[in-house]
CSV table of C-alpha atoms in Angstrom, one decimal:
chain,number,residue,atom,x,y,z
A,99,MET,CA,3.6,6.4,-16.4
A,100,LYS,CA,0.7,6.6,-13.9
A,101,GLU,CA,-2.6,5.2,-15.1
A,102,ARG,CA,-5.5,7.4,-14.1
A,103,ASP,CA,-8.1,4.6,-14.1
A,104,LYS,CA,-6.1,2.5,-11.6
A,105,GLN,CA,-5.2,2.9,-7.9
A,106,ILE,CA,-2.1,1.5,-6.2
A,107,ILE,CA,-2.5,-0.4,-2.9
A,108,TRP,CA,0.5,-1.9,-1.1
A,109,LEU,CA,0.6,-5.1,0.8
A,110,ASP,CA,2.2,-3.1,3.7
A,111,TYR,CA,-1.1,-1.2,4.1
A,112,PHE,CA,-2.5,-4.3,5.8
A,113,ASP,CA,0.4,-5.3,8.0
A,114,ALA,CA,-0.5,-5.5,11.7
A,115,ASN,CA,3.2,-5.4,12.6
A,116,LEU,CA,3.5,-1.8,11.2
A,117,SER,CA,2.4,1.4,12.9
A,118,LYS,CA,0.3,3.9,11.0
A,119,LYS,CA,3.5,6.0,10.7
A,120,GLU,CA,5.3,3.1,9.1
A,121,GLY,CA,2.7,2.7,6.5
A,122,ARG,CA,-0.3,0.7,7.8
A,123,LYS,CA,-3.5,2.2,6.5
A,124,VAL,CA,-6.2,-0.1,8.0
A,125,PRO,CA,-7.2,-0.3,11.7
A,126,LYS,CA,-5.4,-3.0,13.7
A,127,ALA,CA,-8.7,-4.9,13.8
A,128,LEU,CA,-8.6,-5.3,10.0
A,129,ALA,CA,-4.9,-5.8,9.7
A,130,PHE,CA,-3.1,-9.1,9.2
A,131,GLN,CA,0.0,-10.6,10.9
A,132,ASN,CA,2.6,-11.0,8.1
A,133,PRO,CA,0.1,-10.5,5.2
A,134,ARG,CA,0.6,-12.5,2.0
A,135,PRO,CA,-0.3,-11.3,-1.5
A,136,GLU,CA,-2.7,-14.2,-1.9
A,137,THR,CA,-4.7,-12.9,1.0
A,138,ILE,CA,-5.2,-9.5,-0.5
A,139,GLU,CA,-5.9,-11.1,-3.9
A,140,GLU,CA,-8.7,-13.1,-2.3
A,141,GLY,CA,-10.3,-9.9,-1.0
A,142,LEU,CA,-10.0,-8.3,-4.5
A,143,LYS,CA,-11.6,-11.3,-6.1
A,144,ARG,CA,-14.5,-11.3,-3.6
A,145,LEU,CA,-15.1,-7.6,-4.5
A,146,ASN,CA,-15.0,-8.5,-8.3
A,147,LEU,CA,-12.3,-6.0,-9.0
A,148,LYS,CA,-9.8,-6.2,-11.8
A,149,TYR,CA,-6.2,-6.0,-10.6
A,150,GLU,CA,-2.5,-6.7,-11.4
A,151,VAL,CA,0.1,-7.8,-8.9
A,152,HIS,CA,3.6,-6.4,-8.9
A,153,GLN,CA,6.7,-7.0,-6.7
A,154,ALA,CA,8.5,-3.8,-5.6
A,155,LYS,CA,9.9,-2.0,-2.6
A,156,TYR,CA,7.4,0.0,-0.6
A,157,PRO,CA,8.8,3.6,-0.4
A,158,LYS,CA,8.6,3.8,3.4
A,159,ARG,CA,10.4,0.5,3.8
A,160,HIS,CA,12.8,0.6,0.8
A,161,TRP,CA,15.1,-2.0,2.2
A,162,LYS,CA,12.5,-4.8,2.0
A,163,MET,CA,10.7,-6.3,-1.0
A,164,SER,CA,6.9,-6.1,-1.0
A,165,TYR,CA,4.0,-6.3,-3.4
A,166,TYR,CA,1.5,-3.7,-4.7
A,167,PHE,CA,-1.7,-4.1,-6.6
A,168,GLN,CA,-2.9,-1.9,-9.5
A,169,VAL,CA,-6.7,-2.0,-9.0
A,170,GLU,CA,-9.4,-0.5,-11.2
A,171,LYS,CA,-10.6,2.7,-9.8
A,172,LYS,CA,-14.2,2.4,-8.6
A,173,MET,CA,-14.2,4.1,-5.2
A,174,LYS,CA,-12.1,6.3,-3.0
A,175,LYS,CA,-8.8,4.8,-2.0
A,176,GLN,CA,-9.4,4.6,1.7
A,177,GLU,CA,-12.8,3.0,1.1
A,178,LEU,CA,-11.2,0.5,-1.2
A,179,ILE,CA,-8.5,-0.5,1.3
A,180,LYS,CA,-11.0,-1.1,4.1
A,181,LYS,CA,-13.3,-3.1,1.8
A,182,VAL,CA,-10.4,-5.3,0.6
A,183,ALA,CA,-9.3,-5.9,4.2
A,184,LYS,CA,-12.9,-6.9,5.3
A,185,ALA,CA,-13.4,-9.1,2.3
A,186,ALA,CA,-10.0,-10.8,2.8
A,187,LYS,CA,-10.9,-11.5,6.4
A,188,GLY,CA,-14.3,-12.9,5.4
A,189,LEU,CA,-16.3,-10.1,7.0
A,190,SER,CA,-19.3,-8.4,5.4
A,191,TYR,CA,-18.2,-5.3,3.4
């Protein structure tokens, strides 16, 4: 059951090897080559957000295992994704 107070962000949103059509949601400048869950966790920690990590298959790439994060809802999803990417890269957010 979907939790209304949480948002789902997938590790694939940050993968520089994917096109926007394949599921990347951040600009190439904020994306990572072969992103790891630890990298995104670091960004979430820097933003002081509560989250849970889960392993699953990203729907657009159902043949490959990935990770998703259930993050407390404090802002719009696109804003959250960009802030996490900037924080994980060590940029000001």
